[in-house]
Short mmCIF file of C-alpha atoms in Angstrom, two decimals:
data_model
loop_
_atom_site.label_atom_id
_atom_site.label_comp_id
_atom_site.label_asym_id
_atom_site.label_seq_id
_atom_site.Cartn_x
_atom_site.Cartn_y
_atom_site.Cartn_z
CA UNK C 557 -10.42 11.55 15.45
CA UNK C 558 -13.89 10.99 13.17
CA UNK C 559 -13.75 9.37 9.98
CA UNK C 560 -14.82 11.13 6.81
CA UNK C 561 -15.74 15.28 6.56
CA UNK C 562 -17.45 16.57 9.21
CA UNK C 563 -21.52 17.13 9.34
CA UNK C 564 -22.27 20.50 8.81
CA UNK C 565 -23.61 20.74 12.54
CA UNK C 566 -20.28 19.75 13.81
CA UNK C 567 -18.35 22.08 11.26
CA UNK C 568 -20.53 25.01 13.16
CA UNK C 569 -20.06 23.50 16.64
CA UNK C 570 -16.24 23.07 15.84
CA UNK C 571 -16.23 26.91 14.67
CA UNK C 572 -17.95 28.30 17.61
CA UNK C 573 -16.65 26.29 20.52
CA UNK C 574 -12.72 26.55 19.06
CA UNK C 575 -11.63 29.25 17.05
CA UNK C 576 -12.32 30.73 13.53
CA UNK C 577 -11.40 28.57 10.77
CA UNK C 578 -10.10 29.96 7.62
CA UNK C 579 -12.23 30.38 4.27
CA UNK C 580 -10.30 27.41 2.86
CA UNK C 581 -10.75 24.96 5.35
CA UNK C 582 -14.32 25.85 5.67
CA UNK C 583 -14.85 25.48 2.27
CA UNK C 584 -12.91 22.61 2.19
CA UNK C 585 -14.93 20.71 4.93
CA UNK C 586 -18.34 22.14 3.59
CA UNK C 587 -17.65 20.82 -0.02
CA UNK C 588 -16.53 17.11 1.32
CA UNK C 589 -19.58 17.14 2.72
CA UNK C 590 -21.80 18.33 0.05
CA UNK C 591 -20.39 15.98 -2.80
CA UNK C 592 -20.10 12.56 -0.25
CA UNK C 593 -24.24 13.10 0.46
CA UNK C 594 -25.63 13.63 -2.88
CA UNK C 595 -25.61 13.76 -6.73
CA UNK C 596 -25.62 17.57 -7.12
CA UNK C 597 -26.26 17.34 -10.82
CA UNK C 598 -29.40 17.91 -13.05
CA UNK C 599 -32.85 19.63 -12.72
CA UNK C 600 -33.22 17.71 -9.63
CA UNK C 601 -29.95 18.80 -8.46
CA UNK C 602 -28.24 22.24 -7.57
CA UNK C 603 -26.55 22.81 -10.93
CA UNK C 604 -26.21 21.73 -14.35
CA UNK C 605 -22.56 21.02 -16.09
CA UNK C 606 -21.68 21.48 -19.89
CA UNK C 607 -22.06 17.91 -20.62
CA UNK C 608 -24.98 17.48 -18.84
CA UNK C 609 -26.30 20.06 -21.27
CA UNK C 610 -25.38 18.57 -24.25
CA UNK C 611 -24.00 15.61 -26.08
CA UNK C 612 -21.67 17.98 -28.57
CA UNK C 613 -19.40 18.91 -25.45
CA UNK C 614 -18.28 15.70 -24.63
CA UNK C 615 -18.29 14.22 -28.20
CA UNK C 616 -15.87 17.69 -29.13
CA UNK C 617 -13.60 16.91 -26.31
CA UNK C 618 -13.25 13.41 -27.81
CA UNK C 619 -12.51 14.76 -31.20
CA UNK C 620 -9.79 16.91 -29.63
CA UNK C 621 -8.32 13.74 -27.89
CA UNK C 622 -8.59 11.50 -31.05
CA UNK C 623 -6.76 14.38 -33.16
CA UNK C 624 -4.12 14.95 -30.80
CA UNK C 625 -3.52 11.27 -30.62
CA UNK C 626 -3.15 10.76 -34.08
CA UNK C 627 -0.58 13.24 -34.89
CA UNK C 628 1.46 11.97 -31.66
CA UNK C 629 1.59 8.39 -33.24
CA UNK C 630 -1.20 7.10 -31.70
CA UNK C 631 0.47 5.74 -28.70
CA UNK C 632 -0.96 3.59 -25.79
CA UNK C 633 -2.94 5.98 -23.56
CA UNK C 634 -5.03 6.00 -20.65
CA UNK C 635 -7.65 8.36 -20.06
CA UNK C 636 -7.97 10.35 -16.85
CA UNK C 637 -10.54 12.49 -15.76
CA UNK C 638 -10.75 14.84 -12.66
CA UNK C 639 -14.23 15.12 -10.72
CA UNK C 640 -16.08 13.54 -13.47
CA UNK C 641 -19.63 13.93 -12.48
CA UNK C 642 -21.78 11.36 -13.56
CA UNK C 643 -19.09 10.24 -16.27
CA UNK C 644 -21.33 11.98 -18.81
CA UNK C 645 -18.16 13.46 -20.39
CA UNK C 646 -16.06 10.43 -20.32
CA UNK C 647 -18.99 8.56 -21.84
CA UNK C 648 -19.47 10.77 -24.87
CA UNK C 649 -15.61 11.65 -25.37
CA UNK C 650 -14.74 7.99 -25.55
CA UNK C 651 -17.25 7.36 -27.76
CA UNK C 652 -16.48 9.78 -30.39
CA UNK C 653 -12.94 8.96 -30.02
CA UNK C 654 -13.79 5.50 -30.72
CA UNK C 655 -14.98 6.47 -34.26
CA UNK C 656 -11.16 6.99 -35.02
CA UNK C 657 -9.67 4.01 -33.36
CA UNK C 658 -8.86 6.21 -30.35
CA UNK C 659 -9.23 4.10 -27.38
CA UNK C 660 -7.34 4.28 -24.47
CA UNK C 661 -5.35 1.30 -22.25
CA UNK C 662 -7.90 2.23 -19.57
CA UNK C 663 -10.04 4.40 -18.10
CA UNK C 664 -9.58 6.20 -14.73
CA UNK C 665 -11.52 8.40 -12.72
CA UNK C 666 -10.16 10.45 -10.04
CA UNK C 667 -13.36 10.67 -7.58
CA UNK C 668 -13.66 10.40 -4.04
CA UNK C 669 -17.87 11.07 -3.61
CA UNK C 670 -19.41 7.54 -3.33
CA UNK C 671 -23.02 8.54 -4.68
CA UNK C 672 -20.77 9.80 -8.01
CA UNK C 673 -18.63 7.17 -8.13
CA UNK C 674 -21.99 4.80 -8.39
CA UNK C 675 -23.06 6.88 -10.90
CA UNK C 676 -19.85 7.00 -12.97
CA UNK C 677 -19.68 3.02 -12.32
CA UNK C 678 -23.06 2.40 -13.77
CA UNK C 679 -22.11 4.49 -17.21
CA UNK C 680 -18.41 3.20 -17.81
CA UNK C 681 -18.54 -0.37 -15.75
CA UNK C 682 -14.91 -0.61 -17.03
CA UNK C 683 -13.57 2.16 -15.70
CA UNK C 684 -11.16 2.75 -12.30
CA UNK C 685 -11.52 5.07 -9.59
CA UNK C 686 -8.51 7.01 -7.66
CA UNK C 687 -8.87 9.01 -4.70
CA UNK C 688 -5.71 11.11 -6.00
CA UNK C 689 -3.35 12.10 -8.88
CA UNK C 690 -0.78 9.96 -7.08
CA UNK C 691 -2.53 6.77 -7.34
CA UNK C 692 -2.67 6.70 -11.01
CA UNK C 693 -0.61 4.36 -13.27
CA UNK C 694 2.67 5.23 -14.38
CA UNK C 695 2.89 2.68 -17.56
CA UNK C 696 1.80 4.98 -20.58
CA UNK C 697 1.06 8.71 -21.40
CA UNK C 698 -1.94 9.93 -19.63
CA UNK C 699 -5.02 12.03 -21.62
CA UNK C 700 -6.18 14.10 -18.80
CA UNK C 701 -9.56 16.18 -19.06
CA UNK C 702 -10.81 18.35 -15.59
CA UNK C 703 -14.35 20.05 -16.25
CA UNK C 704 -15.23 22.16 -13.24
CA UNK C 705 -12.92 20.56 -11.30
CA UNK C 706 -10.91 23.24 -10.04
CA UNK C 707 -13.46 25.75 -8.98
CA UNK C 708 -14.60 23.70 -6.13
CA UNK C 709 -11.20 23.09 -4.90
CA UNK C 710 -10.32 25.63 -1.61
CA UNK C 711 -9.56 29.06 -1.71
CA UNK C 712 -7.97 31.22 0.73
CA UNK C 713 -8.97 34.62 0.93
CA UNK C 714 -7.34 37.91 2.52
CA UNK C 715 -8.78 41.04 2.83
CA UNK C 716 -6.74 44.49 2.85
CA UNK C 717 -7.28 46.15 6.22
CA UNK C 718 -5.59 49.66 7.95
CA UNK C 719 -3.00 47.64 9.39
CA UNK C 720 -2.08 45.71 5.95
CA UNK C 721 -3.32 42.28 4.83
CA UNK C 722 -4.97 39.79 7.18
CA UNK C 723 -6.44 36.10 6.23
CA UNK C 724 -10.43 35.99 6.09
CA UNK C 725 -11.40 33.59 8.76
CA UNK C 726 -14.96 32.06 9.15
CA UNK C 727 -16.61 32.69 12.94
CA UNK C 728 -19.67 32.49 14.66
CA UNK C 729 -21.79 35.63 15.67
CA UNK C 730 -25.09 36.03 16.46
CA UNK C 731 -26.28 32.71 15.63
CA UNK C 732 -24.60 33.04 12.19
CA UNK C 733 -21.52 32.42 10.25
CA UNK C 734 -19.86 35.08 8.45
CA UNK C 735 -16.04 36.01 6.92
CA UNK C 736 -14.14 38.22 9.41
CA UNK C 737 -10.70 39.53 9.03
CA UNK C 738 -8.03 37.80 11.10
CA UNK C 739 -5.23 39.04 13.35
CA UNK C 740 -2.30 37.66 12.01
CA UNK C 741 -0.56 39.56 9.16
CA UNK C 742 -0.53 37.74 5.75
CA UNK C 743 1.27 40.35 3.23
CA UNK C 744 3.63 37.57 2.18
CA UNK C 745 0.96 35.75 0.88
CA UNK C 746 -0.74 38.07 -1.57
CA UNK C 747 0.78 38.20 -5.08
CA UNK C 748 3.59 41.34 -5.50
CA UNK C 749 0.84 42.73 -8.22
CA UNK C 750 -1.69 43.04 -6.10
CA UNK C 751 -0.21 44.11 -2.46
CA UNK C 752 -0.95 47.85 -3.14
CA UNK C 753 -4.79 47.57 -3.27
CA UNK C 754 -7.29 49.71 -1.16
CA UNK C 755 -8.62 48.29 2.15
CA UNK C 756 -11.45 46.27 1.56
CA UNK C 757 -10.08 44.44 -1.38
CA UNK C 758 -10.17 40.55 -1.35
CA UNK C 759 -7.88 38.27 -3.15
CA UNK C 760 -7.76 34.86 -3.70
CA UNK C 761 -5.16 32.10 -3.64
CA UNK C 762 -5.90 28.55 -4.70
CA UNK C 763 -2.60 26.33 -3.56
CA UNK C 764 -4.70 22.99 -3.48
CA UNK C 765 -5.57 23.74 -6.93
CA UNK C 766 -1.76 24.56 -7.75
CA UNK C 767 -0.42 21.29 -6.20
CA UNK C 768 -2.85 19.33 -8.08
CA UNK C 769 -1.97 21.05 -11.68
CA UNK C 770 1.62 20.30 -10.96
CA UNK C 771 1.49 16.75 -10.18
CA UNK C 772 -0.04 16.36 -13.34
CA UNK C 773 2.01 18.24 -15.17
CA UNK C 774 5.56 16.29 -13.80
CA UNK C 775 3.16 13.37 -14.52
CA UNK C 776 2.65 14.28 -18.04
CA UNK C 777 6.37 15.33 -18.40
CA UNK C 778 7.93 11.83 -17.34
CA UNK C 779 5.01 9.65 -19.31
CA UNK C 780 3.73 11.97 -22.21
CA UNK C 781 0.63 13.19 -23.14
CA UNK C 782 -1.84 16.03 -22.15
CA UNK C 783 -4.25 17.89 -20.23
CA UNK C 784 -7.62 20.11 -20.65
CA UNK C 785 -8.72 22.11 -17.96
CA UNK C 786 -12.35 23.50 -18.62
CA UNK C 787 -13.42 25.88 -15.83
CA UNK C 788 -15.24 29.16 -15.21
CA UNK C 789 -12.66 31.78 -14.18
CA UNK C 790 -9.86 34.20 -15.76
CA UNK C 791 -6.46 35.11 -16.34
CA UNK C 792 -4.97 36.87 -13.18
CA UNK C 793 -3.79 37.98 -10.94
CA UNK C 794 -6.86 39.54 -10.21
CA UNK C 795 -8.59 41.06 -7.01
CA UNK C 796 -12.09 40.50 -6.09
CA UNK C 797 -14.34 38.06 -3.87
CA UNK C 798 -15.67 35.08 -6.28
CA UNK C 799 -16.76 32.70 -3.66
CA UNK C 800 -20.26 31.65 -4.15
CA UNK C 801 -22.63 28.97 -3.20
CA UNK C 802 -25.52 27.49 -5.63
CA UNK C 803 -28.58 25.52 -4.28
CA UNK C 804 -31.50 24.53 -6.58
CA UNK C 805 -30.04 26.37 -9.42
CA UNK C 806 -30.03 29.02 -7.47
CA UNK C 807 -27.20 31.47 -6.03
CA UNK C 808 -27.08 31.43 -1.86
CA UNK C 809 -25.14 32.52 1.12
CA UNK C 810 -21.81 30.83 1.12
CA UNK C 811 -21.66 30.52 4.63
CA UNK C 812 -25.15 29.70 5.51
CA UNK C 813 -26.23 25.99 5.94
CA UNK C 814 -22.45 24.75 5.36
CA UNK C 815 -22.63 21.40 3.20
CA UNK C 816 -26.09 21.79 1.86
CA UNK C 817 -24.87 23.75 -1.35
CA UNK C 818 -22.26 23.79 -3.94
CA UNK C 819 -19.28 26.33 -3.18
CA UNK C 820 -16.81 27.18 -6.02
CA UNK C 821 -14.74 30.19 -6.46
CA UNK C 822 -13.34 31.59 -10.09
CA UNK C 823 -10.22 29.59 -11.30
CA UNK C 824 -7.10 31.74 -11.88
CA UNK C 825 -5.76 30.35 -15.38
CA UNK C 826 -2.71 32.32 -15.04
CA UNK C 827 -1.93 30.69 -11.36
CA UNK C 828 -2.41 27.52 -12.96
CA UNK C 829 -0.15 27.77 -15.94
CA UNK C 830 2.97 28.92 -13.69
CA UNK C 831 2.27 25.98 -11.25
CA UNK C 832 2.24 23.78 -14.48
CA UNK C 833 5.47 25.29 -15.67
CA UNK C 834 8.54 24.12 -13.40
CA UNK C 835 7.42 20.39 -14.74
CA UNK C 836 8.49 21.58 -18.55
CA UNK C 837 5.09 20.66 -19.83
CA UNK C 838 3.73 23.47 -22.89
CA UNK C 839 0.69 25.44 -22.00
CA UNK C 840 -1.54 26.66 -24.32
CA UNK C 841 -2.51 29.89 -24.63
CA UNK C 842 -6.34 30.71 -22.91
CA UNK C 843 -9.28 30.18 -24.96
CA UNK C 844 -12.84 31.19 -24.15
CA UNK C 845 -15.40 28.24 -24.31
CA UNK C 846 -17.49 29.33 -27.11
CA UNK C 847 -14.50 30.34 -29.28
CA UNK C 848 -12.82 26.72 -28.44
CA UNK C 849 -16.13 24.72 -29.40
CA UNK C 850 -16.25 26.93 -32.61
CA UNK C 851 -12.78 25.61 -33.78
CA UNK C 852 -13.58 22.34 -32.88
CA UNK C 853 -16.87 22.21 -35.50
CA UNK C 854 -19.89 22.41 -32.73
CA UNK C 855 -21.66 24.03 -35.62
CA UNK C 856 -21.11 21.37 -38.17
CA UNK C 857 -22.16 18.72 -35.19
CA UNK C 858 -24.90 20.58 -34.70
CA UNK C 859 -25.78 20.36 -38.42
CA UNK C 860 -25.66 16.71 -38.12
CA UNK C 861 -27.56 15.87 -35.01
CA UNK C 862 -30.50 18.13 -36.58
CA UNK C 863 -30.14 16.48 -39.99
CA UNK C 864 -30.73 13.12 -38.22
CA UNK C 865 -32.71 14.44 -35.77
CA UNK C 866 -35.20 17.19 -37.54
CA UNK C 867 -38.04 16.99 -34.40
CA UNK C 868 -34.84 18.21 -31.79
CA UNK C 869 -33.93 21.35 -33.89
CA UNK C 870 -34.72 23.91 -31.45
CA UNK C 871 -33.46 21.83 -28.60
CA UNK C 872 -30.12 21.22 -30.21
CA UNK C 873 -29.88 24.89 -31.18
CA UNK C 874 -30.80 25.96 -27.75
CA UNK C 875 -27.77 23.35 -26.28
CA UNK C 876 -25.34 24.86 -28.62
CA UNK C 877 -26.36 28.45 -27.95
CA UNK C 878 -25.95 27.90 -24.11
CA UNK C 879 -22.78 26.51 -24.27
CA UNK C 880 -21.33 29.05 -26.72
CA UNK C 881 -22.81 32.01 -26.89
CA UNK C 882 -21.47 35.28 -24.38
CA UNK C 883 -24.54 35.94 -22.44
CA UNK C 884 -23.97 32.16 -21.60
CA UNK C 885 -21.14 30.08 -20.94
CA UNK C 886 -19.39 30.93 -24.04
CA UNK C 887 -16.97 34.08 -22.42
CA UNK C 888 -17.17 32.86 -18.79
CA UNK C 889 -15.78 29.11 -18.95
CA UNK C 890 -12.40 29.00 -20.40
CA UNK C 891 -9.67 26.37 -21.72
CA UNK C 892 -6.10 25.95 -21.06
CA UNK C 893 -4.15 23.06 -22.17
CA UNK C 894 -0.74 21.19 -20.98
CA UNK C 895 1.17 18.72 -23.52
CA UNK C 896 4.37 16.76 -22.73
CA UNK C 897 7.81 17.64 -24.32
CA UNK C 898 7.61 16.49 -28.13
CA UNK C 899 3.63 15.94 -28.41
CA UNK C 900 2.15 18.18 -30.58
CA UNK C 901 0.56 21.52 -30.35
CA UNK C 902 -3.37 20.78 -29.31
CA UNK C 903 -5.88 21.71 -31.43
CA UNK C 904 -8.37 24.56 -30.47
CA UNK C 905 -6.16 26.76 -29.38
CA UNK C 906 -4.52 30.07 -30.98
CA UNK C 907 -0.71 31.13 -30.95
CA UNK C 908 2.27 29.35 -29.90
CA UNK C 909 2.07 27.29 -26.42
CA UNK C 910 4.41 28.98 -23.92
#
């Protein structure tokens, strides 16, 4: 038995020597190696997340937390972030929340990458690390933030063939890895609304994401609190191949150089909501990132920062536009919130929670 994720070379050898692996297992192994061996963020990395684009993003999440906490009666709580990157979002959010007297009992970062843990500890020396949600403390309400976390979790892919639905497998052909239709029927894995599709259609499911959101939801139901999930994706069910790789800020072949690019897939927010509801939490409507940030006051914050640093006016406006506008992150990225029974409706979402 080997410790830790397989190296890319070993992953290729295993696929070639044994049998094809599912797209989900391939994605899990490749991303485990990828995140364990580098800091992927920023200009020198492979991609840039919203907290790294502008402090305004994390600050508005901090205001969202402070507002919800105040209306909930200002209870003691623990701040939790899933996949917190370099800790930038947490630092900005907690700094903004503290201006309103909102300070957590503790800061808990769910992270397994040694490289990113080191960066997080440098920025948030008081934070504690956990490997998984089940290891979080159970003595107080939790306020959980997950920004671009669920998109990196493994997805199973299924393809419609003349013989019915089959799970997509990764195998080696002509010295290259590629996805192929497996041999075992998989019709029962397809959501009923998507089963009647033409041949060649691909459907994705994300049972790991569903399991994590359900664990978080049951924690909220028992302990109180709220969760905010931000990611790129859609309201499902929907068909289509959304698996992609990003390397050096450019799209790459997901099946080339495993473990050397960030693999992600679109998040099905409807599936997340369905996974959370059995816990009894309230589920907000889905908001686009652009609309949510406008409702939380990003333009007012931009004005304040521009007044304080007029020489940065164009830079700050560019950051705001990248987060909000429809031709950037504004429509593709979306938010959903989950709140414990008895907690108030969170700001930034329209309509009543379900």
